[in-house]
Amino acid sequence: MSRSAPVVPSAACVLLALALTACGGGVHGTPGGYGLRDPYFPRAGNGGYDVTHYGLRLSYDPGAHHLTGSATVTARATRDLSAFDLDFKGLDVAEVTVDGESARWHRTGQELTVRPPDELEKGGTFRVTVRYSGAPVTITDPDGSEEGWLRTADGALALGEPVGSTAWFPGNHHPSDKASYDLEVTVPEGLQAVSDGELTDRRTRAGRTTFTWHTGEPMASYVATLAIGDFEISRSTTRDGLPVYVAVDPDQARASRPVLAKIPGIIEWAQDIFGPYPFSSTGAIVDRPGDAGYALETQNRPFFPGAPDTGTLVHELVHQWYGDSVTPRTWRDMWLNEGFATYAEWLWREDHGGDTAQQTFDALYEDDGAADRIWAFPPAKPPGAADVSASPVYQRGAMVLHKIRQTVGDEAFRSLLRGWASAHRHGNADTRDFTAYVEKRAPGKDFTRVWRDWLYGDGRPDRP
Ligand SMILES: [Zn+2]
């Protein structure tokens, strides 16, 4: 039963009550389920509820590598629930409450199963608060890359693609459940704490500084981030007045400054092509974690493991449209992130005196040295969890977009790119949504071979 929903006994219960004079609480919930049946990460996310907001209060001491946290997750039950799961790995749980009342809980692997004192009714909103502490863990993905909580020389960095956010707060850690966030982080005075959204408050007391970050637009937890350490901070705005907040590890400042100065220009160029920027601020984080050698499109301000080149900066910024705003429904749809972000690099080069997208496409098509990688599998069907960030998802994903461009022409193609970002702004979409969208927006064009050979087909397609 939810605190905010009226208690309405089911019809069956009323009948039963008339006959037997006894019937339980009126709601007959079942457990919500420990996963969302993602094709690659079946335990990621949980059934039975939809998170609307995360309220996180954290305190981290880098010297002791100790995190103390309180997470309040506000969610709506999507069915009657007797219990539900949160994804949460490592760290010790001290207490769980639901709507302020102590709840029973137990843990199995990455699942924290919560049994509220009263059952939760479908449609009702509930708040679960988890208090926890300990040494947050680094997670090794199926493809061998490191995510979760990464220690740095002067602090820590949280990266979450695909499941790393389980290492620092309990939640529904699947891209299909997006929510707003408020994050309050306390660190030793002198260090900075940088996250997504906007910094709304910063205060120091008794040698500790608390940073408050607010993310108003929906965010998937895999693009949530937190960087703690010594940073050079710079603030500016784009010509439209969009705030730009950049945090750079001092060791990387000299090398990063010239390329990060391009952020306002890249955002303006991207808005021209992809439509209005989807979030209320932008920027970047450059840090040096020992373990992560990859950049990530963390929301509002992408992360770079050192000074990026312009292409990588364009890639991660354009992900804000494709990935962060239009988010894949499952991890199978990764090419909708990576194909678009990669194609944005091609378009940037084309618009700035470099190779045309056609030249990039031709070079990839003819590069027999890269053939093993590019044609290993079709972009819409990675063979396993270790392949969702592999080359075909990026390069061949971009080639799918180029084939669409060849089919519809330049002008209609740009309108498709904008339209797709607008149709699913702040939502989720999958590959079928995309192919249906393209067909609807380009009636009379034949995409049979594009889908069959380029998107879903094995091996290198024949040249038309
Ligand atoms: Zn990417």
XYZ file of C-alpha atoms and ligand atoms in Angstrom:
465
model
C 0.000 0.000 0.000
C 1.269 3.421 -0.807
C 1.040 6.398 1.497
C -0.165 8.579 -1.341
C -2.704 6.229 -2.887
C -6.160 5.546 -1.509
C -6.686 2.076 -0.119
C -9.134 0.340 -2.396
C -9.634 -3.361 -1.732
C -9.800 -5.434 -4.880
C -13.193 -6.761 -5.926
C -12.020 -10.319 -5.304
C -11.006 -9.388 -1.803
C -14.340 -7.738 -1.039
C -16.194 -10.860 -2.170
C -13.842 -13.034 -0.188
C -14.236 -10.787 2.841
C -18.019 -11.065 2.682
C -17.757 -14.818 2.600
C -14.983 -15.366 5.128
C -15.096 -12.140 7.164
C -11.319 -11.894 6.855
C -9.128 -10.634 4.103
C -5.551 -9.280 4.195
C -4.568 -5.660 3.706
C -6.599 -5.188 0.552
C -3.645 -5.295 -1.842
C -2.151 -8.550 -2.999
C 1.201 -7.556 -4.310
C 3.954 -9.736 -5.624
C 7.755 -9.138 -5.664
C 8.803 -6.707 -8.398
C 11.508 -8.853 -9.975
C 15.297 -8.585 -9.957
C 15.883 -7.477 -13.547
C 14.327 -6.029 -16.677
C 15.350 -8.897 -18.954
C 17.841 -6.764 -20.810
C 19.275 -8.974 -23.584
C 22.844 -8.384 -22.343
C 22.511 -7.362 -18.691
C 19.445 -9.293 -17.491
C 19.920 -8.354 -13.830
C 20.255 -4.630 -14.556
C 17.241 -2.628 -13.452
C 14.265 -4.003 -11.566
C 10.625 -4.652 -12.226
C 7.567 -3.164 -10.583
C 8.410 0.509 -10.253
C 9.558 3.595 -12.075
C 11.964 6.011 -10.375
C 11.117 9.706 -10.644
C 13.853 11.170 -8.438
C 17.107 10.309 -6.681
C 18.109 12.345 -3.627
C 21.697 11.411 -2.748
C 23.678 12.676 0.251
C 27.225 11.430 0.184
C 30.379 12.038 2.110
C 33.744 10.772 0.856
C 37.167 10.750 2.388
C 39.723 9.927 -0.338
C 42.558 9.251 2.130
C 40.574 6.554 3.926
C 38.715 5.523 0.725
C 35.516 5.641 2.745
C 32.067 6.630 1.466
C 29.042 7.317 3.650
C 25.721 7.687 1.885
C 22.022 8.142 2.189
C 19.955 7.612 -0.962
C 16.277 8.536 -1.108
C 14.672 7.049 -4.192
C 11.201 8.317 -5.087
C 9.333 5.919 -7.329
C 5.893 5.006 -8.625
C 4.753 1.407 -8.291
C 3.784 0.008 -11.693
C 1.996 -2.901 -10.043
C 0.960 -4.012 -6.568
C 4.205 -4.811 -4.787
C 4.960 -6.932 -1.733
C 8.703 -6.379 -2.286
C 11.027 -4.727 -4.770
C 14.713 -4.716 -5.646
C 17.333 -2.010 -5.944
C 20.621 -2.626 -7.783
C 23.482 -2.051 -5.357
C 26.940 -3.596 -5.248
C 29.464 -3.628 -2.403
C 29.089 -1.082 0.466
C 27.385 -2.024 3.735
C 23.704 -1.247 4.212
C 22.839 0.061 7.679
C 19.135 0.787 7.348
C 16.290 0.841 4.835
C 13.040 2.745 5.294
C 9.993 2.979 3.057
C 7.886 6.115 3.509
C 9.706 6.705 6.789
C 9.036 3.282 8.271
C 11.709 0.716 8.852
C 11.669 -2.004 6.174
C 13.077 -5.516 6.035
C 15.760 -6.132 3.422
C 18.275 -8.679 2.263
C 21.054 -8.805 -0.327
C 21.950 -11.337 -2.996
C 24.742 -10.353 -5.391
C 23.914 -6.907 -6.756
C 20.267 -7.086 -5.657
C 19.066 -5.302 -2.525
C 15.582 -6.676 -1.927
C 13.312 -4.466 0.182
C 10.130 -5.671 1.840
C 8.097 -2.617 2.893
C 6.017 -2.871 6.089
C 2.862 -2.335 4.018
C 2.382 -3.503 0.469
C 2.672 -0.844 -2.236
C -0.279 -0.234 -4.470
C -0.020 0.100 -8.231
C 0.111 3.749 -9.267
C 1.135 4.979 -5.817
C 4.332 6.900 -5.138
C 6.726 5.690 -2.447
C 10.059 6.797 -1.068
C 12.735 4.342 -0.106
C 15.754 5.563 1.840
C 18.908 3.477 2.138
C 21.713 4.417 4.539
C 25.068 2.865 3.712
C 28.842 3.152 4.029
C 32.099 1.439 3.172
C 34.734 1.265 0.451
C 33.043 1.591 -2.957
C 34.176 -0.941 -5.573
C 35.542 -0.807 -9.093
C 33.659 -3.060 -11.515
C 35.245 -4.890 -14.453
C 32.871 -5.126 -17.435
C 32.469 -8.133 -19.740
C 34.714 -6.315 -22.256
C 37.432 -5.829 -19.614
C 36.985 -2.075 -19.065
C 36.762 -0.637 -15.569
C 33.858 1.400 -14.226
C 32.001 2.036 -10.979
C 34.109 3.851 -8.376
C 37.607 4.589 -9.641
C 40.275 6.017 -7.387
C 42.446 8.859 -8.672
C 45.682 10.363 -7.339
C 43.737 13.073 -5.486
C 40.209 11.682 -5.122
C 37.797 9.479 -7.026
C 35.683 9.282 -10.134
C 32.355 7.492 -10.653
C 31.584 6.193 -14.165
C 28.518 4.108 -14.917
C 28.336 2.574 -18.384
C 26.735 0.097 -18.337
C 26.227 -0.846 -14.663
C 28.853 1.109 -12.677
C 26.403 3.303 -10.780
C 25.488 0.227 -8.699
C 28.848 0.856 -6.955
C 27.882 4.208 -5.396
C 24.110 4.430 -4.983
C 21.190 1.990 -4.922
C 18.736 2.394 -7.791
C 17.050 1.109 -10.886
C 20.232 0.897 -12.891
C 18.974 0.382 -16.411
C 18.843 2.990 -19.199
C 15.072 2.616 -19.564
C 14.377 4.255 -16.168
C 15.378 7.918 -16.190
C 14.885 10.348 -13.313
C 15.852 13.756 -11.931
C 18.638 13.994 -9.336
C 19.749 16.043 -6.377
C 23.220 15.210 -5.140
C 24.853 16.618 -2.034
C 28.507 15.626 -1.629
C 30.761 16.447 1.291
C 34.539 16.212 0.828
C 37.608 17.464 2.734
C 38.053 21.228 2.360
C 40.281 22.097 -0.605
C 38.893 19.373 -2.868
C 36.128 19.871 -5.441
C 33.140 17.645 -6.172
C 31.819 17.879 -9.734
C 28.692 16.159 -11.018
C 25.912 16.439 -13.603
C 23.432 19.303 -13.841
C 24.111 22.610 -12.111
C 25.999 23.491 -8.945
C 23.381 25.178 -6.760
C 25.235 25.490 -3.471
C 28.685 25.167 -1.954
C 29.508 25.676 1.707
C 32.437 24.895 3.989
C 32.159 24.076 7.667
C 34.680 22.580 10.065
C 37.117 21.578 7.354
C 34.585 19.919 5.061
C 32.982 21.371 1.929
C 29.527 20.351 0.718
C 28.682 20.702 -2.976
C 25.037 20.543 -4.089
C 24.263 19.550 -7.687
C 20.812 19.539 -9.288
C 19.860 17.651 -12.454
C 16.350 18.681 -13.489
C 16.141 16.890 -16.832
C 15.671 13.104 -16.849
C 18.959 11.224 -16.560
C 19.755 7.535 -16.995
C 21.957 6.372 -14.137
C 24.704 5.138 -16.481
C 25.497 8.752 -17.418
C 25.464 10.012 -13.817
C 28.932 10.938 -12.604
C 30.821 12.300 -9.646
C 34.416 13.524 -9.781
C 36.171 14.334 -6.520
C 39.641 15.862 -6.425
C 41.710 18.897 -7.218
C 40.306 20.633 -10.302
C 40.792 23.881 -12.155
C 37.258 25.139 -12.711
C 36.259 27.487 -15.500
C 32.808 28.869 -16.203
C 31.585 30.583 -19.330
C 28.488 30.624 -21.521
C 27.672 29.908 -25.134
C 26.367 32.753 -27.288
C 22.828 31.630 -26.385
C 23.615 31.910 -22.674
C 23.961 28.179 -21.966
C 26.235 27.766 -18.914
C 29.532 25.938 -19.583
C 31.185 24.415 -16.497
C 34.549 22.784 -17.075
C 36.629 20.962 -14.446
C 40.161 19.891 -15.348
C 42.807 18.062 -13.382
C 45.643 20.628 -12.995
C 48.139 18.210 -14.627
C 45.989 18.243 -17.758
C 45.093 21.935 -17.789
C 47.672 23.195 -20.266
C 46.962 20.463 -22.825
C 43.177 20.660 -22.361
C 42.582 24.393 -22.466
C 42.795 24.976 -26.255
C 40.496 22.081 -27.161
C 37.939 22.669 -24.370
C 37.705 26.303 -25.496
C 35.908 24.878 -28.538
C 32.923 23.641 -26.482
C 30.682 26.699 -27.116
C 31.420 26.580 -30.849
C 30.772 22.826 -31.042
C 27.453 23.211 -29.196
C 26.389 25.992 -31.581
C 27.374 23.893 -34.629
C 25.575 20.853 -33.190
C 22.390 22.828 -32.454
C 22.354 23.876 -36.091
C 22.333 20.248 -37.203
C 20.698 18.252 -34.410
C 18.286 20.829 -32.988
C 18.065 22.546 -29.594
C 20.582 21.383 -26.989
C 18.583 19.148 -24.616
C 19.982 20.179 -21.208
C 20.349 23.293 -19.069
C 24.161 23.348 -18.981
C 27.205 21.863 -20.664
C 30.926 21.482 -20.017
C 33.501 18.756 -19.448
C 35.455 16.893 -16.794
C 39.076 15.931 -17.405
C 40.584 13.658 -14.785
C 43.242 10.966 -14.577
C 41.831 7.780 -13.095
C 44.358 4.980 -13.106
C 41.851 2.502 -14.487
C 39.671 4.141 -17.146
C 41.190 4.909 -20.509
C 37.943 5.907 -22.184
C 35.835 9.033 -22.508
C 32.183 8.867 -21.482
C 29.153 11.022 -22.302
C 28.302 11.741 -18.659
C 25.261 14.024 -18.687
C 25.821 17.775 -19.113
C 29.583 17.416 -18.904
C 31.297 14.460 -20.546
C 34.315 12.858 -18.941
C 37.750 12.593 -20.604
C 40.722 10.628 -19.225
C 43.119 13.385 -20.393
C 43.030 16.255 -22.900
C 40.692 15.071 -25.681
C 41.174 15.648 -29.398
C 38.475 17.660 -31.172
C 36.828 14.579 -32.688
C 36.398 12.921 -29.290
C 35.043 16.166 -27.822
C 32.489 16.414 -30.663
C 31.576 12.745 -30.172
C 30.843 13.062 -26.439
C 29.025 16.395 -26.750
C 26.736 15.093 -29.510
C 25.934 12.110 -27.281
C 23.993 14.632 -25.185
C 21.362 14.491 -27.970
C 21.853 10.800 -28.852
C 22.298 8.707 -25.718
C 21.648 11.139 -22.885
C 18.437 12.734 -24.191
C 17.295 9.988 -26.603
C 18.362 7.001 -24.510
C 18.446 3.377 -25.676
C 15.647 1.197 -24.385
C 18.031 -1.710 -23.847
C 21.775 -2.263 -24.234
C 21.071 -3.890 -27.591
C 20.261 -0.419 -28.956
C 23.746 0.975 -28.269
C 24.328 1.732 -31.950
C 21.659 4.453 -31.631
C 24.165 6.143 -29.280
C 27.459 5.293 -30.886
C 26.487 5.306 -34.548
C 25.117 8.855 -34.181
C 28.033 10.169 -32.100
C 30.502 8.654 -34.578
C 28.611 10.098 -37.542
C 28.731 13.496 -35.824
C 32.549 13.262 -35.993
C 32.269 12.599 -39.734
C 29.927 15.580 -40.170
C 32.218 17.835 -38.143
C 35.157 16.955 -40.410
C 33.012 17.466 -43.499
C 31.866 20.897 -42.273
C 35.369 21.980 -41.260
C 37.472 21.380 -44.350
C 38.305 17.721 -43.700
C 37.188 14.532 -45.424
C 33.560 14.354 -46.482
C 31.378 11.722 -44.804
C 31.412 9.885 -48.147
C 35.219 9.774 -48.077
C 35.188 8.493 -44.490
C 32.619 5.870 -45.447
C 34.651 4.774 -48.501
C 37.876 4.545 -46.515
C 36.204 2.332 -43.902
C 34.487 0.190 -46.517
C 37.762 -0.436 -48.318
C 40.006 -0.797 -45.279
C 40.774 -4.498 -45.386
C 43.051 -4.128 -42.358
C 40.042 -3.153 -40.219
C 37.649 -5.612 -41.837
C 37.821 -8.129 -38.988
C 36.649 -5.479 -36.584
C 34.119 -3.479 -38.609
C 32.279 -6.433 -40.149
C 32.471 -8.750 -37.128
C 28.739 -8.450 -36.460
C 25.785 -6.249 -37.429
C 25.391 -3.054 -35.354
C 21.839 -3.842 -34.252
C 22.749 -7.359 -33.056
C 25.920 -7.479 -30.956
C 26.572 -11.147 -30.122
C 27.063 -10.616 -26.381
C 27.560 -8.227 -23.457
C 31.276 -7.914 -24.245
C 30.435 -6.489 -27.703
C 28.094 -3.581 -26.970
C 31.010 -1.109 -27.169
C 32.842 -2.798 -30.060
C 33.761 -1.302 -33.411
C 30.713 -2.394 -35.491
C 28.404 -0.532 -33.070
C 30.377 2.670 -33.770
C 31.732 2.613 -37.316
C 29.178 0.361 -38.926
C 26.448 2.148 -36.973
C 27.617 5.408 -38.565
C 27.688 3.668 -41.960
C 23.993 2.782 -41.512
C 23.271 6.485 -41.085
C 25.304 7.279 -44.183
C 23.318 4.727 -46.187
C 20.127 6.475 -45.046
C 21.613 9.798 -46.152
C 22.401 8.320 -49.580
C 18.825 7.058 -49.805
C 17.008 10.271 -48.850
C 19.469 13.041 -49.799
C 21.289 15.586 -47.650
C 18.421 17.875 -46.755
C 15.951 15.157 -45.795
C 18.721 13.393 -43.860
C 19.434 16.441 -41.690
C 15.744 16.789 -41.046
C 15.634 13.114 -39.969
C 18.515 13.652 -37.529
C 16.768 16.641 -35.928
C 13.371 14.993 -35.990
C 14.606 11.833 -34.265
C 16.226 13.885 -31.466
C 13.031 15.873 -31.059
C 10.577 12.945 -31.251
C 12.234 11.109 -28.343
C 13.709 14.064 -26.440
C 14.325 13.020 -22.809
C 12.857 9.583 -23.526
C 13.867 6.090 -24.608
C 13.839 4.464 -28.022
C 14.933 1.250 -29.685
C 16.060 0.180 -33.141
C 12.557 -0.653 -34.311
C 11.345 2.795 -33.266
C 14.144 4.216 -35.384
C 13.528 2.215 -38.557
C 9.780 2.895 -38.288
C 10.500 6.601 -37.807
C 12.755 6.783 -40.866
C 10.252 4.932 -43.052
C 7.411 7.179 -41.927
C 9.387 10.374 -42.534
C 10.634 9.250 -45.968
C 7.639 7.684 -47.682
C 8.337 6.194 -51.083
C 12.000 5.468 -50.298
C 13.149 1.871 -50.111
C 15.179 0.990 -47.023
C 14.957 -2.797 -47.419
C 18.640 -3.289 -48.166
C 19.805 -0.694 -45.644
C 18.080 -2.540 -42.834
C 18.691 -6.079 -44.082
C 22.329 -5.737 -45.140
C 23.748 -2.811 -43.163
C 21.819 -2.832 -39.909
C 21.009 -6.513 -39.331
C 23.112 -8.452 -41.874
C 26.267 -10.477 -41.238
C 29.526 -9.572 -42.955
C 30.447 -6.779 -45.350
C 27.461 -5.849 -47.505
C 27.908 -5.672 -51.280
C 28.317 -2.258 -52.676
C 25.106 -1.122 -54.407
Zn 30.326 7.176 -27.686
